[in-house]
CSV table of C-alpha atoms in Angstrom, one decimal:
chain,number,residue,atom,x,y,z
H,18,UNK,CA,30.7,7.3,-32.9
H,19,UNK,CA,28.2,5.6,-35.6
H,20,UNK,CA,25.6,3.2,-34.5
H,21,UNK,CA,22.8,1.4,-36.9
H,22,UNK,CA,19.3,2.2,-36.3
H,23,UNK,CA,16.8,-0.7,-35.5
H,24,UNK,CA,13.8,0.4,-36.7
H,25,UNK,CA,12.5,-0.9,-39.8
H,26,UNK,CA,12.2,2.9,-41.2
H,27,UNK,CA,15.7,3.7,-40.4
H,28,UNK,CA,17.1,0.1,-41.4
H,29,UNK,CA,20.3,0.7,-43.8
H,30,UNK,CA,20.8,4.3,-42.4
H,31,UNK,CA,23.2,5.0,-40.0
H,32,UNK,CA,22.5,7.5,-37.2
H,33,UNK,CA,25.2,10.0,-35.2
H,34,UNK,CA,25.1,9.7,-31.5
H,35,UNK,CA,27.5,10.9,-29.0
H,36,UNK,CA,30.4,13.1,-30.3
H,37,UNK,CA,28.4,14.0,-33.8
H,38,UNK,CA,28.1,17.7,-34.5
H,39,UNK,CA,24.8,19.4,-33.5
H,40,UNK,CA,22.2,19.6,-36.5
H,41,UNK,CA,21.7,23.1,-37.6
H,42,UNK,CA,19.5,25.7,-35.9
H,43,UNK,CA,16.8,25.2,-39.0
H,44,UNK,CA,16.0,21.5,-37.7
H,45,UNK,CA,16.5,21.8,-33.9
H,46,UNK,CA,13.1,21.1,-32.2
H,47,UNK,CA,13.3,21.2,-28.7
H,48,UNK,CA,10.3,19.5,-27.2
H,49,UNK,CA,11.2,18.3,-23.8
H,50,UNK,CA,7.5,17.7,-23.0
H,51,UNK,CA,7.4,15.3,-25.9
H,52,UNK,CA,10.6,13.2,-24.9
H,53,UNK,CA,13.1,15.1,-27.2
H,54,UNK,CA,15.7,17.4,-25.9
H,55,UNK,CA,17.8,17.9,-29.6
H,56,UNK,CA,17.0,16.0,-32.6
H,57,UNK,CA,17.9,15.4,-36.3
H,58,UNK,CA,15.4,14.6,-38.8
H,59,UNK,CA,15.9,11.4,-40.8
H,60,UNK,CA,13.3,10.9,-43.3
H,61,UNK,CA,9.8,10.2,-41.7
H,62,UNK,CA,11.5,9.6,-38.3
H,63,UNK,CA,12.9,12.3,-35.7
H,64,UNK,CA,15.8,10.8,-34.4
H,65,UNK,CA,16.6,12.4,-31.1
H,66,UNK,CA,19.5,13.0,-28.8
H,67,UNK,CA,19.0,12.6,-24.9
H,68,UNK,CA,20.9,14.6,-22.6
H,69,UNK,CA,22.8,11.4,-21.6
H,70,UNK,CA,23.8,11.1,-25.5
H,71,UNK,CA,22.0,8.0,-26.1
H,72,UNK,CA,20.2,7.8,-29.6
H,73,UNK,CA,16.1,7.2,-29.3
H,74,UNK,CA,13.4,7.4,-31.6
H,75,UNK,CA,10.6,9.9,-31.2
H,76,UNK,CA,7.2,10.6,-33.4
H,77,UNK,CA,7.5,8.1,-36.3
H,78,UNK,CA,4.8,8.9,-38.9
H,79,UNK,CA,3.2,5.6,-37.7
H,80,UNK,CA,3.0,7.4,-34.2
H,81,UNK,CA,1.6,10.3,-35.1
H,82,UNK,CA,-1.3,8.6,-36.9
H,83,UNK,CA,-2.1,6.3,-34.0
H,84,UNK,CA,-2.1,9.8,-31.8
H,85,UNK,CA,-4.6,11.1,-34.4
H,86,UNK,CA,-6.6,7.8,-34.3
H,87,UNK,CA,-6.9,7.8,-30.4
H,88,UNK,CA,-7.9,11.4,-29.8
H,89,UNK,CA,-10.2,11.2,-33.0
H,90,UNK,CA,-11.8,8.2,-31.8
H,91,UNK,CA,-12.5,9.6,-28.3
H,92,UNK,CA,-13.5,13.0,-29.9
H,93,UNK,CA,-16.1,11.5,-32.0
H,94,UNK,CA,-17.6,9.2,-29.5
H,95,UNK,CA,-17.9,12.3,-26.9
H,96,UNK,CA,-19.4,14.1,-30.2
H,97,UNK,CA,-22.4,11.5,-30.5
H,98,UNK,CA,-22.8,11.5,-26.7
H,99,UNK,CA,-23.0,15.3,-26.2
H,100,UNK,CA,-25.6,15.6,-29.0
H,101,UNK,CA,-28.2,14.3,-26.7
H,102,UNK,CA,-27.1,16.8,-24.0
H,103,UNK,CA,-27.8,19.7,-26.3
H,104,UNK,CA,-31.2,18.4,-27.6
H,105,UNK,CA,-32.4,16.9,-24.5
H,106,UNK,CA,-35.3,19.6,-24.0
H,107,UNK,CA,-36.2,19.8,-27.4
H,108,UNK,CA,-36.4,15.9,-27.9
H,109,UNK,CA,-38.2,15.7,-24.8
H,110,UNK,CA,-41.0,18.0,-26.1
H,111,UNK,CA,-40.9,16.3,-29.4
H,112,UNK,CA,-41.4,12.7,-27.7
H,113,UNK,CA,-44.0,13.9,-25.3
H,114,UNK,CA,-41.8,13.4,-22.1
H,115,UNK,CA,-40.6,15.7,-19.2
H,116,UNK,CA,-36.9,16.7,-18.8
H,117,UNK,CA,-36.7,14.6,-16.0
H,118,UNK,CA,-37.7,11.6,-17.8
H,119,UNK,CA,-35.8,12.4,-20.6
H,120,UNK,CA,-32.2,12.2,-18.5
H,121,UNK,CA,-33.0,8.5,-17.7
H,122,UNK,CA,-31.4,8.3,-21.5
H,123,UNK,CA,-28.6,9.8,-20.3
H,124,UNK,CA,-28.5,7.7,-17.1
H,125,UNK,CA,-28.6,4.5,-19.1
H,126,UNK,CA,-26.0,5.4,-21.4
H,127,UNK,CA,-23.5,5.7,-18.5
H,128,UNK,CA,-24.8,2.6,-16.8
H,129,UNK,CA,-24.2,0.6,-19.9
H,130,UNK,CA,-20.5,1.8,-20.5
H,131,UNK,CA,-18.9,-0.9,-18.3
H,132,UNK,CA,-20.4,-3.5,-20.2
H,133,UNK,CA,-18.9,-2.4,-23.3
H,134,UNK,CA,-15.6,-2.2,-21.6
H,135,UNK,CA,-15.8,-5.8,-20.8
H,136,UNK,CA,-16.8,-7.0,-24.2
H,137,UNK,CA,-14.3,-4.8,-26.3
H,138,UNK,CA,-11.6,-4.8,-24.0
H,139,UNK,CA,-10.9,-8.7,-23.7
H,140,UNK,CA,-11.4,-8.8,-27.5
H,141,UNK,CA,-8.8,-6.2,-27.8
H,142,UNK,CA,-6.2,-8.2,-25.6
H,143,UNK,CA,-6.9,-11.3,-27.6
H,144,UNK,CA,-7.4,-9.8,-31.2
H,145,UNK,CA,-5.5,-6.5,-31.1
H,146,UNK,CA,-6.3,-3.0,-30.1
H,147,UNK,CA,-6.7,-1.8,-34.0
H,148,UNK,CA,-9.3,-4.3,-35.6
H,149,UNK,CA,-11.6,-3.9,-32.2
H,150,UNK,CA,-11.6,-0.2,-32.1
H,151,UNK,CA,-12.3,-0.1,-35.9
H,152,UNK,CA,-15.4,-2.3,-35.1
H,153,UNK,CA,-16.3,-0.4,-31.8
H,154,UNK,CA,-16.5,2.8,-33.7
H,155,UNK,CA,-18.6,1.6,-36.6
H,156,UNK,CA,-21.0,0.0,-34.0
H,157,UNK,CA,-21.5,3.1,-32.4
H,158,UNK,CA,-21.7,5.1,-35.5
H,159,UNK,CA,-24.7,3.2,-37.0
H,160,UNK,CA,-26.8,3.0,-33.6
H,161,UNK,CA,-26.1,7.2,-33.3
H,162,UNK,CA,-27.7,6.9,-36.9
H,163,UNK,CA,-30.7,4.8,-35.8
H,164,UNK,CA,-31.5,7.1,-32.8
H,165,UNK,CA,-32.4,9.7,-35.2
H,166,UNK,CA,-35.4,7.7,-36.5
H,167,UNK,CA,-36.7,6.7,-33.2
H,168,UNK,CA,-40.5,7.0,-33.4
H,169,UNK,CA,-41.0,7.1,-29.5
H,170,UNK,CA,-39.0,7.8,-26.3
H,171,UNK,CA,-39.0,3.8,-25.5
H,172,UNK,CA,-37.3,3.2,-28.8
H,173,UNK,CA,-34.8,5.7,-28.2
H,174,UNK,CA,-34.0,4.8,-24.4
H,175,UNK,CA,-33.2,1.2,-26.1
H,176,UNK,CA,-31.1,2.7,-28.7
H,177,UNK,CA,-29.3,4.7,-26.2
H,178,UNK,CA,-28.7,1.7,-24.2
H,179,UNK,CA,-27.0,-0.1,-26.7
H,180,UNK,CA,-25.2,3.0,-27.7
H,181,UNK,CA,-24.1,3.1,-24.0
H,182,UNK,CA,-22.2,-0.2,-24.6
H,183,UNK,CA,-20.7,0.9,-27.8
H,184,UNK,CA,-19.4,3.9,-26.0
H,185,UNK,CA,-18.0,1.8,-22.9
H,186,UNK,CA,-15.6,0.0,-25.5
H,187,UNK,CA,-14.0,2.9,-27.0
H,188,UNK,CA,-11.9,4.8,-24.2
H,189,UNK,CA,-9.9,1.6,-22.8
H,190,UNK,CA,-9.2,0.2,-26.3
H,191,UNK,CA,-8.1,3.5,-27.9
H,192,UNK,CA,-6.1,4.5,-24.9
H,193,UNK,CA,-4.4,1.6,-24.7
H,194,UNK,CA,-3.5,1.8,-28.3
H,195,UNK,CA,-2.4,5.5,-28.2
H,196,UNK,CA,-0.4,5.1,-24.9
H,197,UNK,CA,1.3,2.0,-26.0
H,198,UNK,CA,2.4,3.4,-29.4
H,199,UNK,CA,3.7,6.9,-28.5
H,200,UNK,CA,7.2,7.6,-27.2
H,201,UNK,CA,7.2,6.9,-23.2
H,202,UNK,CA,8.5,10.1,-22.3
H,203,UNK,CA,5.8,11.8,-24.1
H,204,UNK,CA,2.9,10.1,-22.0
H,205,UNK,CA,2.2,13.1,-19.7
H,206,UNK,CA,1.6,15.2,-22.8
H,207,UNK,CA,-0.2,12.5,-24.6
H,208,UNK,CA,-2.5,11.9,-22.1
H,209,UNK,CA,-3.6,15.3,-21.9
H,210,UNK,CA,-3.9,15.2,-25.8
H,211,UNK,CA,-6.0,12.0,-25.6
H,212,UNK,CA,-8.4,13.4,-22.9
H,213,UNK,CA,-8.8,16.4,-24.6
H,214,UNK,CA,-10.6,14.6,-27.4
H,215,UNK,CA,-13.5,14.6,-24.9
H,216,UNK,CA,-13.9,18.2,-24.8
H,217,UNK,CA,-13.2,18.2,-28.3
H,218,UNK,CA,-16.1,16.3,-28.9
H,219,UNK,CA,-18.2,18.5,-26.8
H,220,UNK,CA,-16.7,21.4,-28.9
H,221,UNK,CA,-18.0,19.9,-32.1
H,222,UNK,CA,-21.2,19.1,-31.0
H,223,UNK,CA,-21.6,22.7,-29.8
H,224,UNK,CA,-20.5,23.9,-33.4
H,225,UNK,CA,-23.0,21.7,-35.0
H,226,UNK,CA,-26.0,22.6,-32.4
H,227,UNK,CA,-25.4,26.4,-33.0
H,228,UNK,CA,-25.0,26.1,-37.0
H,229,UNK,CA,-27.6,23.6,-37.8
H,230,UNK,CA,-30.1,22.9,-35.0
H,231,UNK,CA,-32.8,25.1,-36.5
H,232,UNK,CA,-32.4,23.6,-40.2
H,233,UNK,CA,-31.9,19.9,-39.4
H,234,UNK,CA,-33.8,19.7,-35.7
H,235,UNK,CA,-32.6,16.9,-33.3
H,236,UNK,CA,-33.2,14.1,-35.5
H,237,UNK,CA,-30.7,15.7,-38.0
H,238,UNK,CA,-28.2,16.1,-35.2
H,239,UNK,CA,-27.9,12.4,-34.4
H,240,UNK,CA,-27.6,11.7,-38.1
H,241,UNK,CA,-24.5,13.7,-38.2
H,242,UNK,CA,-23.5,11.2,-35.7
H,243,UNK,CA,-22.9,8.4,-38.3
H,244,UNK,CA,-19.6,10.4,-39.6
H,245,UNK,CA,-17.2,8.6,-37.3
H,246,UNK,CA,-17.5,5.5,-39.8
H,247,UNK,CA,-14.9,7.5,-41.7
H,248,UNK,CA,-12.5,7.4,-39.1
H,249,UNK,CA,-13.0,3.7,-38.9
H,250,UNK,CA,-11.6,3.4,-42.3
H,251,UNK,CA,-8.7,5.7,-41.4
H,252,UNK,CA,-7.7,3.4,-38.5
H,253,UNK,CA,-8.1,0.3,-40.8
H,254,UNK,CA,-6.0,1.0,-43.3
H,255,UNK,CA,-3.5,3.6,-42.0
H,256,UNK,CA,-2.8,3.0,-37.9
H,257,UNK,CA,-0.5,0.2,-37.0
H,258,UNK,CA,-1.2,-2.4,-34.3
H,259,UNK,CA,0.0,-1.4,-30.8
H,260,UNK,CA,3.9,-2.5,-30.5
H,261,UNK,CA,3.6,-3.7,-26.9
H,262,UNK,CA,0.6,-6.0,-27.7
H,263,UNK,CA,2.5,-7.2,-30.7
H,264,UNK,CA,5.6,-7.7,-28.4
H,265,UNK,CA,3.6,-9.5,-25.8
H,266,UNK,CA,2.5,-12.6,-28.0
H,267,UNK,CA,-0.5,-10.7,-29.8
H,268,UNK,CA,0.4,-12.1,-33.1
H,269,UNK,CA,-0.3,-15.8,-31.8
H,270,UNK,CA,-3.9,-14.6,-31.1
H,271,UNK,CA,-3.6,-16.3,-27.2
H,272,UNK,CA,-6.0,-15.2,-24.3
H,273,UNK,CA,-5.0,-12.1,-22.4
H,274,UNK,CA,-1.7,-12.8,-20.3
H,275,UNK,CA,-3.9,-11.5,-17.4
H,276,UNK,CA,-7.6,-12.1,-17.1
H,277,UNK,CA,-9.9,-9.7,-15.5
H,278,UNK,CA,-10.8,-11.9,-12.5
H,279,UNK,CA,-6.9,-12.7,-11.7
H,280,UNK,CA,-6.2,-9.0,-12.3
H,281,UNK,CA,-9.1,-7.9,-10.0
H,282,UNK,CA,-8.1,-10.4,-7.2
H,283,UNK,CA,-4.2,-9.6,-7.4
H,284,UNK,CA,-4.5,-5.8,-7.3
H,285,UNK,CA,-7.9,-5.1,-5.7
H,286,UNK,CA,-6.9,-2.2,-3.4
H,287,UNK,CA,-5.7,-0.3,-6.0
H,288,UNK,CA,-8.8,-1.3,-8.1
H,289,UNK,CA,-10.8,0.1,-5.2
H,290,UNK,CA,-9.0,3.2,-5.0
H,291,UNK,CA,-9.2,3.7,-8.5
H,292,UNK,CA,-12.8,2.9,-8.9
H,293,UNK,CA,-13.7,5.6,-5.9
H,294,UNK,CA,-11.4,8.0,-8.1
H,295,UNK,CA,-13.2,7.5,-11.0
H,296,UNK,CA,-16.4,8.1,-9.7
H,297,UNK,CA,-15.7,11.3,-8.2
H,298,UNK,CA,-14.0,12.4,-11.6
H,299,UNK,CA,-16.9,11.6,-13.3
H,300,UNK,CA,-19.1,13.4,-11.2
H,301,UNK,CA,-16.8,16.1,-11.5
H,302,UNK,CA,-17.1,16.0,-15.7
H,303,UNK,CA,-20.7,15.1,-16.1
H,304,UNK,CA,-22.0,17.2,-12.9
H,305,UNK,CA,-20.3,20.5,-14.9
H,306,UNK,CA,-21.2,19.7,-18.2
H,307,UNK,CA,-24.1,17.5,-19.0
H,308,UNK,CA,-27.2,19.9,-17.8
H,309,UNK,CA,-25.2,23.3,-18.3
H,310,UNK,CA,-26.4,23.8,-21.7
H,311,UNK,CA,-29.9,23.2,-20.4
H,312,UNK,CA,-29.1,25.4,-17.5
H,313,UNK,CA,-28.3,27.9,-19.8
H,314,UNK,CA,-31.5,27.4,-22.2
H,315,UNK,CA,-34.1,26.8,-19.4
H,316,UNK,CA,-33.4,29.1,-16.3
H,317,UNK,CA,-31.4,31.6,-18.1
H,318,UNK,CA,-33.5,31.7,-21.6
H,319,UNK,CA,-30.6,31.9,-23.7
H,320,UNK,CA,-31.0,31.6,-27.5
H,321,UNK,CA,-29.4,28.3,-28.7
H,322,UNK,CA,-26.6,30.7,-30.7
H,323,UNK,CA,-25.6,32.0,-27.3
H,324,UNK,CA,-25.6,28.7,-25.3
H,325,UNK,CA,-23.3,27.4,-28.3
H,326,UNK,CA,-20.8,30.1,-28.0
H,327,UNK,CA,-20.6,29.8,-24.4
H,328,UNK,CA,-20.3,26.1,-24.9
H,329,UNK,CA,-17.4,26.6,-27.6
H,330,UNK,CA,-15.4,28.7,-25.4
H,331,UNK,CA,-15.4,26.5,-22.3
H,332,UNK,CA,-14.5,23.3,-24.4
H,333,UNK,CA,-11.6,25.5,-26.2
H,334,UNK,CA,-10.8,25.7,-22.4
H,335,UNK,CA,-11.4,22.4,-21.4
H,336,UNK,CA,-8.8,21.2,-24.5
H,337,UNK,CA,-6.1,23.7,-23.5
H,338,UNK,CA,-6.5,22.7,-19.7
H,339,UNK,CA,-5.8,18.8,-20.5
H,340,UNK,CA,-2.8,19.4,-22.9
H,341,UNK,CA,-1.1,21.8,-20.0
H,342,UNK,CA,-1.8,19.5,-17.3
H,343,UNK,CA,-0.8,16.4,-19.0
H,344,UNK,CA,2.3,18.3,-19.9
H,345,UNK,CA,3.1,19.7,-16.3
H,346,UNK,CA,2.2,16.3,-14.8
H,347,UNK,CA,5.3,14.6,-16.8
H,348,UNK,CA,7.4,17.0,-15.1
H,349,UNK,CA,5.8,17.7,-11.4
H,350,UNK,CA,4.0,14.2,-11.1
H,351,UNK,CA,0.3,13.2,-11.8
H,352,UNK,CA,-0.7,13.4,-8.0
H,353,UNK,CA,0.3,17.0,-7.7
H,354,UNK,CA,-1.0,18.5,-10.8
H,355,UNK,CA,-4.3,16.5,-10.4
H,356,UNK,CA,-4.6,18.1,-6.7
H,357,UNK,CA,-3.8,21.6,-7.9
H,358,UNK,CA,-6.2,21.4,-10.5
H,359,UNK,CA,-9.1,20.0,-8.5
H,360,UNK,CA,-8.4,22.9,-6.0
H,361,UNK,CA,-8.5,25.4,-8.3
H,362,UNK,CA,-11.9,24.7,-9.7
H,363,UNK,CA,-13.8,25.4,-6.5
H,364,UNK,CA,-13.3,29.4,-6.4
H,365,UNK,CA,-14.4,29.2,-10.2
H,366,UNK,CA,-17.9,27.8,-8.9
H,367,UNK,CA,-19.8,31.1,-7.9
H,368,UNK,CA,-19.0,32.9,-11.4
H,369,UNK,CA,-19.6,29.9,-13.2
H,370,UNK,CA,-23.2,28.8,-11.3
H,371,UNK,CA,-24.5,32.2,-9.8
H,372,UNK,CA,-23.3,34.7,-12.4
H,373,UNK,CA,-26.2,36.3,-14.1
H,374,UNK,CA,-25.0,37.6,-17.5
H,375,UNK,CA,-23.8,35.7,-20.5
H,376,UNK,CA,-20.4,37.1,-20.5
H,377,UNK,CA,-20.0,36.5,-16.9
H,378,UNK,CA,-21.3,32.9,-17.2
H,379,UNK,CA,-19.1,32.3,-20.1
H,380,UNK,CA,-16.0,33.2,-18.1
H,381,UNK,CA,-17.0,31.5,-15.5
H,382,UNK,CA,-17.4,28.3,-17.5
H,383,UNK,CA,-14.2,28.7,-19.2
H,384,UNK,CA,-12.2,28.8,-15.9
H,385,UNK,CA,-14.5,25.6,-14.6
H,386,UNK,CA,-13.6,23.6,-17.8
H,387,UNK,CA,-10.0,24.4,-17.7
H,388,UNK,CA,-9.7,23.3,-14.2
H,389,UNK,CA,-12.1,20.4,-14.4
H,390,UNK,CA,-10.4,18.9,-17.8
H,391,UNK,CA,-7.0,19.9,-16.6
H,392,UNK,CA,-7.5,17.5,-13.6
H,393,UNK,CA,-9.1,14.9,-16.3
H,394,UNK,CA,-6.0,15.3,-18.6
H,395,UNK,CA,-3.5,13.3,-16.2
H,396,UNK,CA,-6.2,10.5,-15.7
H,397,UNK,CA,-5.6,8.1,-19.0
H,398,UNK,CA,-1.8,7.8,-18.1
H,399,UNK,CA,-2.1,7.8,-14.5
H,400,UNK,CA,-4.6,5.1,-14.7
H,401,UNK,CA,-2.4,2.8,-17.0
H,402,UNK,CA,0.6,3.1,-15.0
H,403,UNK,CA,-1.6,1.7,-12.0
H,404,UNK,CA,-2.3,-1.0,-14.0
H,405,UNK,CA,-0.4,-4.4,-14.9
H,406,UNK,CA,0.7,-5.4,-18.0
H,407,UNK,CA,-1.3,-7.5,-20.2
H,408,UNK,CA,-4.5,-5.8,-18.8
H,409,UNK,CA,-4.2,-2.5,-19.8
H,410,UNK,CA,-6.9,-2.9,-22.8
H,411,UNK,CA,-9.2,-4.4,-19.8
H,412,UNK,CA,-8.7,-2.7,-16.4
H,413,UNK,CA,-8.4,1.0,-17.1
H,414,UNK,CA,-11.5,1.4,-19.3
H,415,UNK,CA,-13.3,-1.1,-17.0
H,416,UNK,CA,-12.5,1.1,-14.0
H,417,UNK,CA,-13.2,4.3,-15.9
H,418,UNK,CA,-16.7,2.8,-16.9
H,419,UNK,CA,-17.3,1.7,-13.2
H,420,UNK,CA,-17.2,5.3,-12.2
H,421,UNK,CA,-19.6,6.5,-14.9
H,422,UNK,CA,-22.0,3.5,-13.4
H,423,UNK,CA,-21.8,5.2,-10.1
H,424,UNK,CA,-22.0,8.9,-11.4
H,425,UNK,CA,-24.7,8.0,-14.0
H,426,UNK,CA,-27.5,9.0,-11.9
H,427,UNK,CA,-25.8,12.6,-11.7
H,428,UNK,CA,-28.1,14.2,-14.5
H,429,UNK,CA,-31.3,12.8,-12.9
H,430,UNK,CA,-30.5,13.8,-9.4
H,431,UNK,CA,-29.5,17.6,-10.8
H,432,UNK,CA,-32.6,17.7,-12.8
H,433,UNK,CA,-34.6,16.7,-9.7
H,434,UNK,CA,-33.1,19.3,-7.5
H,435,UNK,CA,-33.6,22.1,-10.0
H,436,UNK,CA,-37.2,21.2,-10.6
H,437,UNK,CA,-38.0,21.2,-6.7
H,438,UNK,CA,-36.3,24.8,-6.7
H,439,UNK,CA,-38.4,26.2,-9.6
H,440,UNK,CA,-36.0,25.1,-12.3
H,441,UNK,CA,-33.3,26.9,-10.8
H,442,UNK,CA,-29.9,24.6,-11.8
H,443,UNK,CA,-27.5,26.8,-10.0
H,444,UNK,CA,-27.3,25.3,-6.7
H,445,UNK,CA,-27.6,21.6,-8.3
H,446,UNK,CA,-24.6,22.3,-10.5
H,447,UNK,CA,-22.5,24.0,-7.4
H,448,UNK,CA,-23.2,21.6,-4.7
H,449,UNK,CA,-22.1,18.5,-7.1
H,450,UNK,CA,-18.8,20.3,-8.5
H,451,UNK,CA,-17.7,21.6,-5.2
H,452,UNK,CA,-18.6,18.2,-3.5
H,453,UNK,CA,-16.5,16.2,-5.9
H,454,UNK,CA,-13.6,18.6,-5.9
H,455,UNK,CA,-13.0,18.3,-2.3
H,456,UNK,CA,-13.3,14.4,-2.7
H,457,UNK,CA,-10.6,14.3,-5.4
H,458,UNK,CA,-8.1,16.2,-3.4
H,459,UNK,CA,-8.7,14.2,-0.2
H,460,UNK,CA,-8.4,10.8,-2.2
H,461,UNK,CA,-5.3,12.0,-4.2
H,462,UNK,CA,-3.7,13.4,-0.9
H,463,UNK,CA,-3.2,9.6,0.4
H,464,UNK,CA,-1.9,8.1,-2.9
H,465,UNK,CA,1.5,8.2,-4.0
H,466,UNK,CA,2.5,8.1,-7.6
H,467,UNK,CA,2.5,4.9,-8.9
H,468,UNK,CA,5.8,5.4,-10.7
H,469,UNK,CA,8.1,7.9,-12.0
H,470,UNK,CA,6.7,10.0,-14.9
H,471,UNK,CA,9.6,8.9,-17.4
H,472,UNK,CA,9.5,5.1,-16.1
H,473,UNK,CA,8.7,2.7,-18.7
H,474,UNK,CA,5.5,1.2,-18.5
H,475,UNK,CA,5.3,-2.7,-17.6
H,476,UNK,CA,5.3,-4.8,-20.7
H,477,UNK,CA,6.2,-1.6,-23.3
H,478,UNK,CA,8.9,-2.3,-25.4
H,479,UNK,CA,11.6,-0.4,-26.7
H,480,UNK,CA,9.6,0.2,-30.1
H,481,UNK,CA,7.1,2.5,-28.2
H,482,UNK,CA,9.6,4.5,-26.2
């Protein structure tokens, strides 16, 4: 039986479905995690035959570009954030403040992120994900460059406050664009890939720090942070608008279908749960990442090159963990995978926080971030599946950033605990990591998965599935 394809790229082409001969082995690509059972290649489009025999489109070139843009925007945003994490002690010394005082810059960055979500999220619902994401990237890149020229800590702090606003818009808008554009059966693995952008940014910051800190200094590190402007150009010229946004009336430039106030009023029990969960998750990530380089540099006295190598290793683990967990969640459910990975983080704590050699600490950090970011890898799609259609560029990002607000004192709290114990950071790290891992397990134990992993997102259209 022959059926004419409806996608513009396949118009005037005919795709064989039930009863057709299987393609040669050389063109088979069995990728169940990406929503494909068997497929044939038709130009730029992979045409997949599902087990039921119905023909679906999977991974057009447009979708691949969107995935690259989504992961890239989150990765480069994270890179700019983690530059401060690596140069914290150097910057503090140069600007004449203590490390505890310097951590206030991290705190205020996190505090202002919900403001960014509230600014850029509604704009993305009204004007589209693509143009707002492009503008958002340009804004945070320019502010990062300006941070390189800060003459004193007060100016630096003001710039980090503004940067926090810009950073707050990225996650919600880019995750909405990505998850609304990819094949719906691939949401689990795409969620892991998207969230892996965060440790990827950390990894890039690790590499730049290890290679260039001695030659360009902390100011040069911030100057490198202007490079995301190149990604903004790519998005503007090469990435398509979200098909879900376009299909729900976005081309008419109307107000969001569901306003923030109405969405909160009608979904407040879920939102309270989600905010508490995101607070725990943000303590989970920031509590295991933000002061770990300082822990290695100050408490153990390791050279920047050694710290860079350890950070590179645990960020590779974080990327792998997010992708693995996201993929597994598509088959076994979001809740189950989050609980498993959070639980597996607990036995990693002794090696991660209390080992003495660089090798042992590196192994511990590798295992810890494999589990922490594994649990995180499920979160983008989990949050989007919780939210009503018409608010997915607002609510997931806003909830995520509210969790960041609650977790914003983390670095300062850990630094104060370390200072009270003779600059010993291990207990500060262990207490936070262990506590929030248990909290995440308990919270997820009382919450069912919102919908089946392969169920279409509300408001999504066939073009995105």
